[in-house]
Short mmCIF file of C-alpha atoms in Angstrom, two decimals:
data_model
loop_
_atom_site.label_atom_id
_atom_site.label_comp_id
_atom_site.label_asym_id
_atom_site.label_seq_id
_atom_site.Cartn_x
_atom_site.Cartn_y
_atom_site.Cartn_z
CA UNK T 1 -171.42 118.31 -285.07
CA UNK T 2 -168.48 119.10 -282.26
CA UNK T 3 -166.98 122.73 -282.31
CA UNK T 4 -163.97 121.91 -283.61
CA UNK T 5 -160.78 123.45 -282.87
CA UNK T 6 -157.96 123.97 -285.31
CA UNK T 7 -155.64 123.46 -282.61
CA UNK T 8 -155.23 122.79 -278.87
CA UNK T 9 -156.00 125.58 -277.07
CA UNK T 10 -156.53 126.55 -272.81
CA UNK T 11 -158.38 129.35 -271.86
CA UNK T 12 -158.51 130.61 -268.73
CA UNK T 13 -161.76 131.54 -267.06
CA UNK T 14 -163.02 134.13 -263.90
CA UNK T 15 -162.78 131.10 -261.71
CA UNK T 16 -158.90 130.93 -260.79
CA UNK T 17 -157.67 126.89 -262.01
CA UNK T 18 -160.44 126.45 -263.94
CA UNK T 19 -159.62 126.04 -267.45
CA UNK T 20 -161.34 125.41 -271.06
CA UNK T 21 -159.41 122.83 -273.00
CA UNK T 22 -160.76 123.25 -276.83
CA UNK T 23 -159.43 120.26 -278.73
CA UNK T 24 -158.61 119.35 -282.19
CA UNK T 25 -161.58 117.19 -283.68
CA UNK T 26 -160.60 115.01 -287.07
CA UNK T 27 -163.68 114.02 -288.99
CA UNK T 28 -164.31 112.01 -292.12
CA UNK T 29 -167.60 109.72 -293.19
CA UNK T 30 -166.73 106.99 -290.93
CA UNK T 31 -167.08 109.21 -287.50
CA UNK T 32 -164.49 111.57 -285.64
CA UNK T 33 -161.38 111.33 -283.53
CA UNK T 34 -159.61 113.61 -280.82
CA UNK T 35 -157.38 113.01 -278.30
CA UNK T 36 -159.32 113.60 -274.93
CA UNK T 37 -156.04 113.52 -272.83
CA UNK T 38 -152.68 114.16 -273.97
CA UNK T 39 -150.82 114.72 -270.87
CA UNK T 40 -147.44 116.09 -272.89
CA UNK T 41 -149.24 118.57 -274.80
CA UNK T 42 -151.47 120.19 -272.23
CA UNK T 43 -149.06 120.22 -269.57
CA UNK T 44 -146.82 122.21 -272.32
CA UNK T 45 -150.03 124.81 -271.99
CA UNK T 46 -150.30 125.16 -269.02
CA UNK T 47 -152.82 122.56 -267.64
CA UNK T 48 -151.82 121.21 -264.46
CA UNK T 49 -149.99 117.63 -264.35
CA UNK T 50 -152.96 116.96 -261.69
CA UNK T 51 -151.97 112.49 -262.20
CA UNK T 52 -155.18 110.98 -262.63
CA UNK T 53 -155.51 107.63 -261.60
CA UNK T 54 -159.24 107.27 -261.74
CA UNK T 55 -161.70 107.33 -264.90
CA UNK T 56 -165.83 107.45 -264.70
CA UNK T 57 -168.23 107.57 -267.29
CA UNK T 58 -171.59 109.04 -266.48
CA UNK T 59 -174.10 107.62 -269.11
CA UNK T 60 -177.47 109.82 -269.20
CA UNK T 61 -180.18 107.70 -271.42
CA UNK T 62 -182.41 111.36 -271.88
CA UNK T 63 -181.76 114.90 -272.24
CA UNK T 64 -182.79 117.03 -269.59
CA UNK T 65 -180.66 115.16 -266.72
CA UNK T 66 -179.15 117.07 -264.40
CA UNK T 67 -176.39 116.55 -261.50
CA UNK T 68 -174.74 118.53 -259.16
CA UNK T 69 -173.87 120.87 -257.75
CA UNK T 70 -171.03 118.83 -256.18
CA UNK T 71 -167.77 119.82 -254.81
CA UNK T 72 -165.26 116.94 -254.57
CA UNK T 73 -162.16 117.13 -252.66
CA UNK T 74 -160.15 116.39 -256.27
CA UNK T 75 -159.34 117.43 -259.49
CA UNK T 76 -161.05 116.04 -262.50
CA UNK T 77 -160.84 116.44 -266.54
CA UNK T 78 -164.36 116.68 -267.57
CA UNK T 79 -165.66 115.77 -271.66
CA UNK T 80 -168.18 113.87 -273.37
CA UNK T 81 -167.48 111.14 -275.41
CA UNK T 82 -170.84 111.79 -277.27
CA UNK T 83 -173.72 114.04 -277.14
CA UNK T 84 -173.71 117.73 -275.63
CA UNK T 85 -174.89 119.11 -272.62
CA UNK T 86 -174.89 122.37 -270.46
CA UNK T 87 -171.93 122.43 -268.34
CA UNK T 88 -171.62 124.86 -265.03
CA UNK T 89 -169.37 125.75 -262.04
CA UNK T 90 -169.34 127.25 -259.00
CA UNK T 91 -165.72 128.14 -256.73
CA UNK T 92 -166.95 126.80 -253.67
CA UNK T 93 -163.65 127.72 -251.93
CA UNK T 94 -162.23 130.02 -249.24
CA UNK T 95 -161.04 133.44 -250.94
CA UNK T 96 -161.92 136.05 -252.67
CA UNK T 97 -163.65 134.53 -255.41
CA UNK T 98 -166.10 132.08 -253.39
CA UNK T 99 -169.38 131.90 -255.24
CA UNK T 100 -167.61 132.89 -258.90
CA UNK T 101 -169.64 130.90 -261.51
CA UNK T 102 -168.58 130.05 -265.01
CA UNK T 103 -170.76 127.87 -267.93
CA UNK T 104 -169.77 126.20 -271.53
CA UNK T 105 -171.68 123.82 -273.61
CA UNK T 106 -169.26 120.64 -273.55
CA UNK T 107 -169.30 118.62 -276.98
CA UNK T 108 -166.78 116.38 -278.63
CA UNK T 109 -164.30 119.27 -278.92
CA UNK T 110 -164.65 121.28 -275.32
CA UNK T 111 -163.44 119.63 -272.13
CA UNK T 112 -163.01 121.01 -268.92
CA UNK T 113 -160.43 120.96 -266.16
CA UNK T 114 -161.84 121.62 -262.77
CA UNK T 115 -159.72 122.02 -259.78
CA UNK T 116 -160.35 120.82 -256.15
CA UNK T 117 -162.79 122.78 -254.22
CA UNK T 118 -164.95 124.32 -257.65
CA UNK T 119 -168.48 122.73 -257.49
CA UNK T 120 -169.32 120.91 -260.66
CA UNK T 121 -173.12 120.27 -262.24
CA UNK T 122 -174.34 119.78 -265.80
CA UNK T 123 -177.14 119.12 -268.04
CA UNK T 124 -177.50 117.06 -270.80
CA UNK T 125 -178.43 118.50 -273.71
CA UNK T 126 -179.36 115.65 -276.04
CA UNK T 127 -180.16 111.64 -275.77
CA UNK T 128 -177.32 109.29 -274.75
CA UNK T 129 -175.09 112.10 -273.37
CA UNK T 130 -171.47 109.86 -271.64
CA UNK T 131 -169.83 112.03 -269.70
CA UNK T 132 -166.17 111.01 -269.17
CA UNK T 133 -164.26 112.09 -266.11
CA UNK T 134 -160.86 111.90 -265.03
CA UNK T 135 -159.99 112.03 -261.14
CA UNK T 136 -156.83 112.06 -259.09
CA UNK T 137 -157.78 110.28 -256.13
CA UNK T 138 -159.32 106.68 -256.13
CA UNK T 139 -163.00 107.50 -255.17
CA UNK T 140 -164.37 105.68 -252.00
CA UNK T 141 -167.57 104.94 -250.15
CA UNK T 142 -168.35 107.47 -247.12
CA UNK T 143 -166.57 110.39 -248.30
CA UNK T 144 -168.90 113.96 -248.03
CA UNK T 145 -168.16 116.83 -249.63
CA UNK T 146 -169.98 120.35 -249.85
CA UNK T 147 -173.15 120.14 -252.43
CA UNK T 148 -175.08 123.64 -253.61
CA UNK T 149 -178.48 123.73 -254.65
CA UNK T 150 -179.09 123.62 -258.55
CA UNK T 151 -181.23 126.84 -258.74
CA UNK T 152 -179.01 128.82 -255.92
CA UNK T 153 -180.17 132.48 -256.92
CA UNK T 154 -176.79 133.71 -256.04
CA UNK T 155 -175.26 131.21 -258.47
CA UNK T 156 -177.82 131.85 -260.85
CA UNK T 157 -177.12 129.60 -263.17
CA UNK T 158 -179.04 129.84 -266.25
CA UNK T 159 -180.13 126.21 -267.20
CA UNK T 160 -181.09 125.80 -270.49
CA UNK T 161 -184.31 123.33 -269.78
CA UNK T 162 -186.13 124.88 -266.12
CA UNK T 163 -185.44 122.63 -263.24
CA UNK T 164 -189.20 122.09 -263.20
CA UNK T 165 -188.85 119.98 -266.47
CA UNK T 166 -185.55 118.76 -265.47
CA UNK T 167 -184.74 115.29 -264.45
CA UNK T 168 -183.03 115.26 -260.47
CA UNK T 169 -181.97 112.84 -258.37
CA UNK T 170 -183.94 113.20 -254.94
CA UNK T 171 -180.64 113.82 -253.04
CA UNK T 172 -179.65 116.59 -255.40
CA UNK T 173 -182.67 118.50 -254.69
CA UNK T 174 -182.04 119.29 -251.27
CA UNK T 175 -179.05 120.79 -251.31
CA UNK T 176 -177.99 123.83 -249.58
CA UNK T 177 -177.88 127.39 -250.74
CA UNK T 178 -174.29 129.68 -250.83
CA UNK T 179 -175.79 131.28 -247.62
CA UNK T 180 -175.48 127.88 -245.81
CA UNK T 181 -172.32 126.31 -247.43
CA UNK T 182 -169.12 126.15 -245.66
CA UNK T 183 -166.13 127.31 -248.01
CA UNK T 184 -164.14 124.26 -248.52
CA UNK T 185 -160.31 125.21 -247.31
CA UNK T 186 -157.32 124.82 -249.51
CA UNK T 187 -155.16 121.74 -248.49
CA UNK T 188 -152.30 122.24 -245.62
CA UNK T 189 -148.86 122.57 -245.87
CA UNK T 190 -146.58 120.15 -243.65
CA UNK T 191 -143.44 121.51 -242.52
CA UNK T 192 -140.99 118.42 -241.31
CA UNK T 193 -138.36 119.48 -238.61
CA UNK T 194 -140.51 122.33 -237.10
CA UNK T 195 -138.14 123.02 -233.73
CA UNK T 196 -134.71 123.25 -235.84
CA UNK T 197 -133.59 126.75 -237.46
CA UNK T 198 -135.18 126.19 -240.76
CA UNK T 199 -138.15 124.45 -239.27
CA UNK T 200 -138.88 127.68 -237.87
CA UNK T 201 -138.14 129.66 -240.51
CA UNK T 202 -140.49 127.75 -242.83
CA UNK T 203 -143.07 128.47 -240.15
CA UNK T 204 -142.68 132.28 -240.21
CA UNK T 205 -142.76 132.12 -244.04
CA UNK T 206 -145.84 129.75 -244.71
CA UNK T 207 -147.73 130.86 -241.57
CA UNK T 208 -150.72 128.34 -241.99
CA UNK T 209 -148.82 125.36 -242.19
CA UNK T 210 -148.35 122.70 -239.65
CA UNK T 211 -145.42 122.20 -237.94
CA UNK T 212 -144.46 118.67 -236.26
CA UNK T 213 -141.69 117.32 -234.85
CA UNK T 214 -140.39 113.46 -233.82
CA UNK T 215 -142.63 113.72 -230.78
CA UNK T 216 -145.30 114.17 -233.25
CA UNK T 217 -144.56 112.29 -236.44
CA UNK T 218 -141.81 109.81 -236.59
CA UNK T 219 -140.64 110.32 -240.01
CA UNK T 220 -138.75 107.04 -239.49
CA UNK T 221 -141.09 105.05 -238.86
CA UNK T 222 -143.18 103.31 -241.46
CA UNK T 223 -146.42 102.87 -239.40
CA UNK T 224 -146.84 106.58 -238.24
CA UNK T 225 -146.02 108.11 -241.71
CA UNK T 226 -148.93 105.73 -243.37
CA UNK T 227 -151.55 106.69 -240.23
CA UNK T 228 -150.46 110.35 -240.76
CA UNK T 229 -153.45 112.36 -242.49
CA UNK T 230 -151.87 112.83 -245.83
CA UNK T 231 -155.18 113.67 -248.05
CA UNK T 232 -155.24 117.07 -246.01
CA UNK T 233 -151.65 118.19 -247.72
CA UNK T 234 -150.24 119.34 -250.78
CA UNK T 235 -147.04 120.25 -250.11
CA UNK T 236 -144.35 118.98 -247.37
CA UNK T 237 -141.15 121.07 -246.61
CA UNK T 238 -139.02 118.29 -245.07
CA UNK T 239 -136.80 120.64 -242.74
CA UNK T 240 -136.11 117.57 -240.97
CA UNK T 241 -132.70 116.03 -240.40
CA UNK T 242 -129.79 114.58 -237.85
CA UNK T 243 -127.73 116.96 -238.26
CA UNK T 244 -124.73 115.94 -235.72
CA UNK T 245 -121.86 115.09 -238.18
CA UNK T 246 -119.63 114.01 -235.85
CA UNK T 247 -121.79 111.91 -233.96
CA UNK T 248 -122.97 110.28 -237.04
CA UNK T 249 -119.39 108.35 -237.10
CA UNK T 250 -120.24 106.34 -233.83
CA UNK T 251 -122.30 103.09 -234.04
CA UNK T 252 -125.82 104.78 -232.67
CA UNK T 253 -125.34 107.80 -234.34
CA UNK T 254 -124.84 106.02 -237.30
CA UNK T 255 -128.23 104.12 -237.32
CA UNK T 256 -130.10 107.60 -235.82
CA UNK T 257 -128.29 109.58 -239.17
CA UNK T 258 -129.12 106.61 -241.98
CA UNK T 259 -132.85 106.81 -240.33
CA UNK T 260 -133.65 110.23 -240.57
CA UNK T 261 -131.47 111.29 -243.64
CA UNK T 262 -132.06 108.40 -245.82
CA UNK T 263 -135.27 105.86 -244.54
CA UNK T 264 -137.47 109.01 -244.03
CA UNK T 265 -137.19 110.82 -247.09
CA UNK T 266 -138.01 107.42 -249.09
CA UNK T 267 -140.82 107.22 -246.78
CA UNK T 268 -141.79 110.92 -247.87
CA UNK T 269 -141.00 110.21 -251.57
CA UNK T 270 -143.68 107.25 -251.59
CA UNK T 271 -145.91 109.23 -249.62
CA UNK T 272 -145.88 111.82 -252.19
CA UNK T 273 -146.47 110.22 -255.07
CA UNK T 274 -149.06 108.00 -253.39
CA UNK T 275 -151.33 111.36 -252.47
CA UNK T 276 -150.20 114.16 -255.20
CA UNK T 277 -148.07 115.84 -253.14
CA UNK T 278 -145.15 118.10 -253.97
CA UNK T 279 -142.12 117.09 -251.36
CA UNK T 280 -139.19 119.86 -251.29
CA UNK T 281 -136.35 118.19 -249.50
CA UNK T 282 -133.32 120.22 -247.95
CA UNK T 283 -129.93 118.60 -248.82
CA UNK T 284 -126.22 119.41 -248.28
CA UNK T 285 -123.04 119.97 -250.06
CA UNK T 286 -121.60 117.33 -247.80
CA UNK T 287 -122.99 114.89 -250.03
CA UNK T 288 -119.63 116.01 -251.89
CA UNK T 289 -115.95 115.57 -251.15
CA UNK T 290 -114.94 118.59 -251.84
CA UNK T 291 -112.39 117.63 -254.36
CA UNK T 292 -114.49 117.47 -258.26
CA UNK T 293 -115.85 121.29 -257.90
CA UNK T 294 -116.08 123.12 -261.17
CA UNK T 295 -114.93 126.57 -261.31
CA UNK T 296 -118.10 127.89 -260.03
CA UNK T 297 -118.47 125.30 -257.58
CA UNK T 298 -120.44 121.92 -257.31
CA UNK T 299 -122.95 121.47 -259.79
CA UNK T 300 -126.39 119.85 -259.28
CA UNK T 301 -125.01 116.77 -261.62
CA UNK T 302 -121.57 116.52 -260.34
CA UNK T 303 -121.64 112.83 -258.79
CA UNK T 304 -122.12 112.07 -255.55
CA UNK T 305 -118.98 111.57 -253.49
CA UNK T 306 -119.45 112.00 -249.89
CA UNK T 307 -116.50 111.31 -247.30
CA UNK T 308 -118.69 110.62 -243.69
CA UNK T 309 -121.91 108.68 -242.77
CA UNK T 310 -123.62 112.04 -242.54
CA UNK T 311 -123.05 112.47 -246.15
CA UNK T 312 -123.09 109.17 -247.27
CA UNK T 313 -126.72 109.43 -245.52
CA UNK T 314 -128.00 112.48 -247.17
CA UNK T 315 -126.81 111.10 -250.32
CA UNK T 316 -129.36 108.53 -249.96
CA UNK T 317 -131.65 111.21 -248.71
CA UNK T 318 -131.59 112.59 -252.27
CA UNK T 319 -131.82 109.68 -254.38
CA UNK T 320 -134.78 108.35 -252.62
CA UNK T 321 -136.50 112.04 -252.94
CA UNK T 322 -135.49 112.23 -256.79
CA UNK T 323 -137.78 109.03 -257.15
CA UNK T 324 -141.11 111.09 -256.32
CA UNK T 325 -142.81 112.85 -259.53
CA UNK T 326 -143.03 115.95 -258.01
CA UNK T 327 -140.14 117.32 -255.62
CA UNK T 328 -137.22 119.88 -255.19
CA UNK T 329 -133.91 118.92 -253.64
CA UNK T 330 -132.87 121.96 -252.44
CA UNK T 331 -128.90 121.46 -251.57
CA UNK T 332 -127.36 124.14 -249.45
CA UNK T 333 -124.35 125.04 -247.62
CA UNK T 334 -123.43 126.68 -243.80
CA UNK T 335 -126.72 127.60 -242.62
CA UNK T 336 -127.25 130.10 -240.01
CA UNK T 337 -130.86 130.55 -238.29
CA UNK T 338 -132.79 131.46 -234.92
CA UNK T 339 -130.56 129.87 -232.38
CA UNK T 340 -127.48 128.16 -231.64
CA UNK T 341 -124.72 128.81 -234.86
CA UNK T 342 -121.04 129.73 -235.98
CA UNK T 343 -122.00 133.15 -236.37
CA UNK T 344 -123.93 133.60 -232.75
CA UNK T 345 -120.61 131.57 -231.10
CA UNK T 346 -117.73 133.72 -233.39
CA UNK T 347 -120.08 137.04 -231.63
CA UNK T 348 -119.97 136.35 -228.27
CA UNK T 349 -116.40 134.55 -228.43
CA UNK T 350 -115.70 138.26 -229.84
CA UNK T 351 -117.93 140.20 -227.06
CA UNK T 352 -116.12 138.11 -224.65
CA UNK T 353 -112.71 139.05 -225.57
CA UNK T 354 -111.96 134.99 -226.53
CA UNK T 355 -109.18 135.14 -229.64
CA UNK T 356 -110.45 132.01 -231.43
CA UNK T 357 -108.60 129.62 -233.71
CA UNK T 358 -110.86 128.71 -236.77
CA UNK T 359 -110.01 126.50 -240.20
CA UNK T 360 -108.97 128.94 -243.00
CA UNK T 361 -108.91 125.60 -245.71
CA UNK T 362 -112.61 125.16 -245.95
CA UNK T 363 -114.41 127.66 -248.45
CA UNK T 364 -117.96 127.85 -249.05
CA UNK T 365 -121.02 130.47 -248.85
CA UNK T 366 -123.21 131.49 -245.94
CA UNK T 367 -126.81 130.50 -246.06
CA UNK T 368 -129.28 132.48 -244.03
CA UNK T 369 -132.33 130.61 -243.25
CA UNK T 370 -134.53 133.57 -244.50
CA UNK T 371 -132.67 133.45 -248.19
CA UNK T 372 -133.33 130.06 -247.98
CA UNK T 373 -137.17 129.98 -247.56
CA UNK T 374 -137.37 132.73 -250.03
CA UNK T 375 -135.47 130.52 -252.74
CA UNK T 376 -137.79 128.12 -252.06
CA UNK T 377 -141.03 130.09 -252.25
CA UNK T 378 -139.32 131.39 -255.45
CA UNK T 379 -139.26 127.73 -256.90
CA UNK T 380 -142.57 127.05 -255.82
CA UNK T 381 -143.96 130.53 -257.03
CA UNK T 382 -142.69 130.16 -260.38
CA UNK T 383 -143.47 126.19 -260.43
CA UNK T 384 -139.63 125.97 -261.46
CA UNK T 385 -139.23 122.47 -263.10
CA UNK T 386 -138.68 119.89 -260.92
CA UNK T 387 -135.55 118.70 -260.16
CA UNK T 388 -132.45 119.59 -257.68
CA UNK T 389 -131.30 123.07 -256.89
CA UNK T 390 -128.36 124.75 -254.91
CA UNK T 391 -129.69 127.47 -253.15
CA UNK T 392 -127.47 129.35 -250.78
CA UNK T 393 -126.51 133.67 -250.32
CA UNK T 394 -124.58 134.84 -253.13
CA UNK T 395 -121.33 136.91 -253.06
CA UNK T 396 -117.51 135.13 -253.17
CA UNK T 397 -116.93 132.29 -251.19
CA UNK T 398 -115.37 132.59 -248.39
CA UNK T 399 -113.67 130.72 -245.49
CA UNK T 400 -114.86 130.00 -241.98
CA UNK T 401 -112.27 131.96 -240.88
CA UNK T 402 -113.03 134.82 -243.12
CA UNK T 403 -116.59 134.85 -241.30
CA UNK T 404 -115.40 134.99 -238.55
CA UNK T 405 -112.50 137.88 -238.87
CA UNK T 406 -115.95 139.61 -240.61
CA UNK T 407 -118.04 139.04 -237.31
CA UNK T 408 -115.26 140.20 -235.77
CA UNK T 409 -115.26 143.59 -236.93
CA UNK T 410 -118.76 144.05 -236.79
CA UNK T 411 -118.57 143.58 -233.30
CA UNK T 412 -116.14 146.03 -232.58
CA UNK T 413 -112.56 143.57 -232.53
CA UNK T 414 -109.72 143.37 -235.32
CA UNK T 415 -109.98 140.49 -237.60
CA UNK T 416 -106.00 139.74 -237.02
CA UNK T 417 -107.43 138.09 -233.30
CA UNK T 418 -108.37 135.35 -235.49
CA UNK T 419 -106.35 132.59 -235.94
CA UNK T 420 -106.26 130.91 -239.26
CA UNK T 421 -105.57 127.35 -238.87
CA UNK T 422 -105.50 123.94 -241.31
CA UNK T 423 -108.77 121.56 -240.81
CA UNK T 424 -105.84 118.93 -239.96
CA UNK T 425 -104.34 121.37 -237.07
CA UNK T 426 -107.86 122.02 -235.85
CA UNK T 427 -108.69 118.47 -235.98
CA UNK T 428 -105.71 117.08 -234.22
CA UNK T 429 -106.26 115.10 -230.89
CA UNK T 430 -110.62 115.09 -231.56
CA UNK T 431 -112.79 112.57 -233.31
CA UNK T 432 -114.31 114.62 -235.83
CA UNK T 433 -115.81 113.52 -238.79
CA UNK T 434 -114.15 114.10 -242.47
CA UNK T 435 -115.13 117.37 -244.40
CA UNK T 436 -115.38 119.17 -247.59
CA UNK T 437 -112.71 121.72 -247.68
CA UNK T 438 -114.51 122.83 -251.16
CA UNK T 439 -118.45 123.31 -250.00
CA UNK T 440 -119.17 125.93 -252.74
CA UNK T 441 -122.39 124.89 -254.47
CA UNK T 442 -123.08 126.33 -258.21
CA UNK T 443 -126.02 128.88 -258.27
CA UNK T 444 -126.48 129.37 -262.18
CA UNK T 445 -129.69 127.17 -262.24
CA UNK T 446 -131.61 128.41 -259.40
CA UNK T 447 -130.56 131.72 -261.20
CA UNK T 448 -132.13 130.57 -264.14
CA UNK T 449 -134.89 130.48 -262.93
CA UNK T 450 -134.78 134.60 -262.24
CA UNK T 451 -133.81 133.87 -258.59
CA UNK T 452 -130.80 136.17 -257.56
CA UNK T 453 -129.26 135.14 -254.50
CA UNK T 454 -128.27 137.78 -252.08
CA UNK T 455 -124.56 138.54 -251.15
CA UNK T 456 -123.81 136.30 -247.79
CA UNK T 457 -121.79 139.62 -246.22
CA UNK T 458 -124.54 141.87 -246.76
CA UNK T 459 -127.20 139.42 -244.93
CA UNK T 460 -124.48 139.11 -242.52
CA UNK T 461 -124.77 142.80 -241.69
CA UNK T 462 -128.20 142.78 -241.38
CA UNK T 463 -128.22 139.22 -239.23
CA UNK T 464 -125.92 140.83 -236.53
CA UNK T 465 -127.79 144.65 -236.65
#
């Protein structure tokens, strides 16, 4: 009869991701019942929402039949739907814990979720042993993968019935041994955008990632995105964006802004639900008008209301990405990187003895490109529920010309040789695109999440020491 659990219940085991699932077996005269997956419930304990989209069945007519030691580029949800047999892994993945074994005998009420990269075998244990698998990639023909050899002495797996008296396929029998197998490496991450000031920053932060550009990967275009090597990926940071708001008003800027902001993000979205991928997105609080903030500023459900095709585009940008299962829309506000930015101009204007005149009516926060990367590790850390997020430097809002009278005195001039003007003053005689006056963006979810932003002044200080 199955070990039978009272309740569901995940244990954790010496191989990191690999995890026991002991579940709930009701019996009577007739036979038994369980429920092999129940995606709500085990997600609520921590299994991983891994999406399968395959299921195999691996009938063995005797006991003693034995498979593996495979290592498939994939997660899988491993039972029996009858029978029991010997069930054994091996972490066949770069890291510390490369060659880490763990074993359980599987029955009606033990299943097993294995994570990409851990080498899986078995044995059966009785007559007519199915062995039920769930997968989250579509298998196909011509696909290799690391193998290890069944009686690896470093493994040392102790099978019940000897190999000797075993039955083995001829293929699994000449396997390699630990010695000779190359650790399989943990998927990529893509940052979008690579060249621009949070492109970079992304880079410095996740420093294994790849990094492309448009000379490299056309987000807006349908035929490069599907040729790109997506299986390779689990996570994209889409850094990239046309930023040039004013530009975005004229007829070609306006198709260049609606293609990057809005066509390749939907391209991203499918792409990530199409290959498991988690897709963080970086938005802005232009896709507001400035006029419906709350107290604390824009919430993450406030409705959209942009005034420009830059906003109107990233907009569109966000509703596309809020389609994919798993994704963060990370809206921000005034970011200031490596490079070219209000701050860097407002210094040398000062340095240079230049009194500048400089909009007083729009408010909003700083964001540093280093705050924001670490509010984004910080949601993928602590797998934060998906969703959207504003994420910019903390402190009271200020206006663009309160940065700059504060670069000002940092560098050494008196904040009165700033001008204060009105957006409309500034804006009279140019063809500049509408704005926000109110970009302040909410923080009280990401700061739910245990996330404390830090002050925009006091990164100031440190971005101009």
């Amino acid at each position: 009869m199955p070990d039978q659990a009272q309740e569901l219940r995940i244990e954790e085991t010496p191989i990191p991701g690999l995890l026991v699932v002991h579940l709930p077996v009701h019996e009577d005269a007739r036979g038994w019942f369980k429920e092999n997956w129940q995606r709500e419930k085990m997600v609520a304990l921590g299994l991983p929402d891994f999406a399968p989209v395959q299921n195999n069945v691996s009938f063995n007519a005797s006991r003693g039949a034995t498979r593996g030691i495979h290592t498939e580029p994939w997660d899988k949800f491993v039972s029996v739907a009858n029978g029991r047999a010997f069930a054994a892994w091996v972490d066949m993945r770069e890291g510390p814990t490369f060659g880490a074994t763990h074993h359980v005998v599987l029955d009606a009420g033990t299943a097993v979720f294995v994570p990409r990269g851990v080498g899986n075998s078995y044995q059966t244990l009785t007559d007519g042993v199915a062995y039920t698998y769930l997968v989250n990639e579509h298998w196909r023909p011509g696909r290799s993968y690391p193998a290890l050899d069944l009686g690896d002495p470093s493994a040392a797996i102790p099978w019940p019935i000897p190999l000797a008296e075993a039955e083995i396929s001829e293929k699994d029998t000449t396997n390699p041994t630990l010695d000779d197998v190359t650790p399989m490496p943990p998927k990529k991450v893509l940052v979008t955008g690579g060249n621009g000031q949070l492109g970079r920053a992304l880079q410095a932060a996740f420093p294994y990632a790849d990094a492309v550009d448009l000379d490299e990967l056309d987000l807006t275009d349908p035929a490069a995105v599907a040729a790109w090597p997506w299986h390779e990926y689990h996570l994209v940071l889409n850094a990239a964006a046309y930023t040039a708001v004013d530009a975005a008003e004229t007829p070609e800027g306006r198709t260049a802004c609606w293609a990057a902001n809005a066509t390749a993000p939907a391209l991203l979205a499918k792409v990530a639900d199409e290959h498991h991928l988690t897709l963080v997105h970086i938005s802005s609080d232009y896709v507001f008008d400035g006029e419906q903030a709350g107290p604390e500023g824009h919430t993450e459900t406030e409705p959209f209301s942009p005034l420009g095709v830059y906003g109107q585009a990233k907009a569109a940008g966000d509703l596309a990405v809020g389609t994919a299962q798993r994704h963060y829309v990370v809206r921000t506000s005034w970011v200031i990187g490596e490079g070219g930015n209000f701050v860097r101009t407002m210094r040398s204007l000062a340095e240079k003895g230049v009194s500048p005149t400089v909009v007083a009516d729009q408010v909003g926060r700083l964001t540093f490109t280093g705050e924001l990367v670490r509010g984004i590790r910080h949601l993928l850390e602590t797998r934060a529920p998906y969703g959207t997020y504003h994420l910019t430097n903390g402190g009271e809002p200020t206006s663009w010309a309160d940065v700059a009278c504060a670069v000002f005195e940092r560098s050494g001039r008196r904040a009165d040789d700033v001008t204060p003007c009105t957006t409309e003053e500034y804006g009279a005689g140019k063809q500049l695109a509408p704005r926000p006056l109110t970009s302040t963006l909410d923080l009280a979810k990401i700061r739910a999440t245990g996330f404390e932003p830090e002050p925009a002044l006091e990164a100031l200080d440190r971005y101009l020491a």
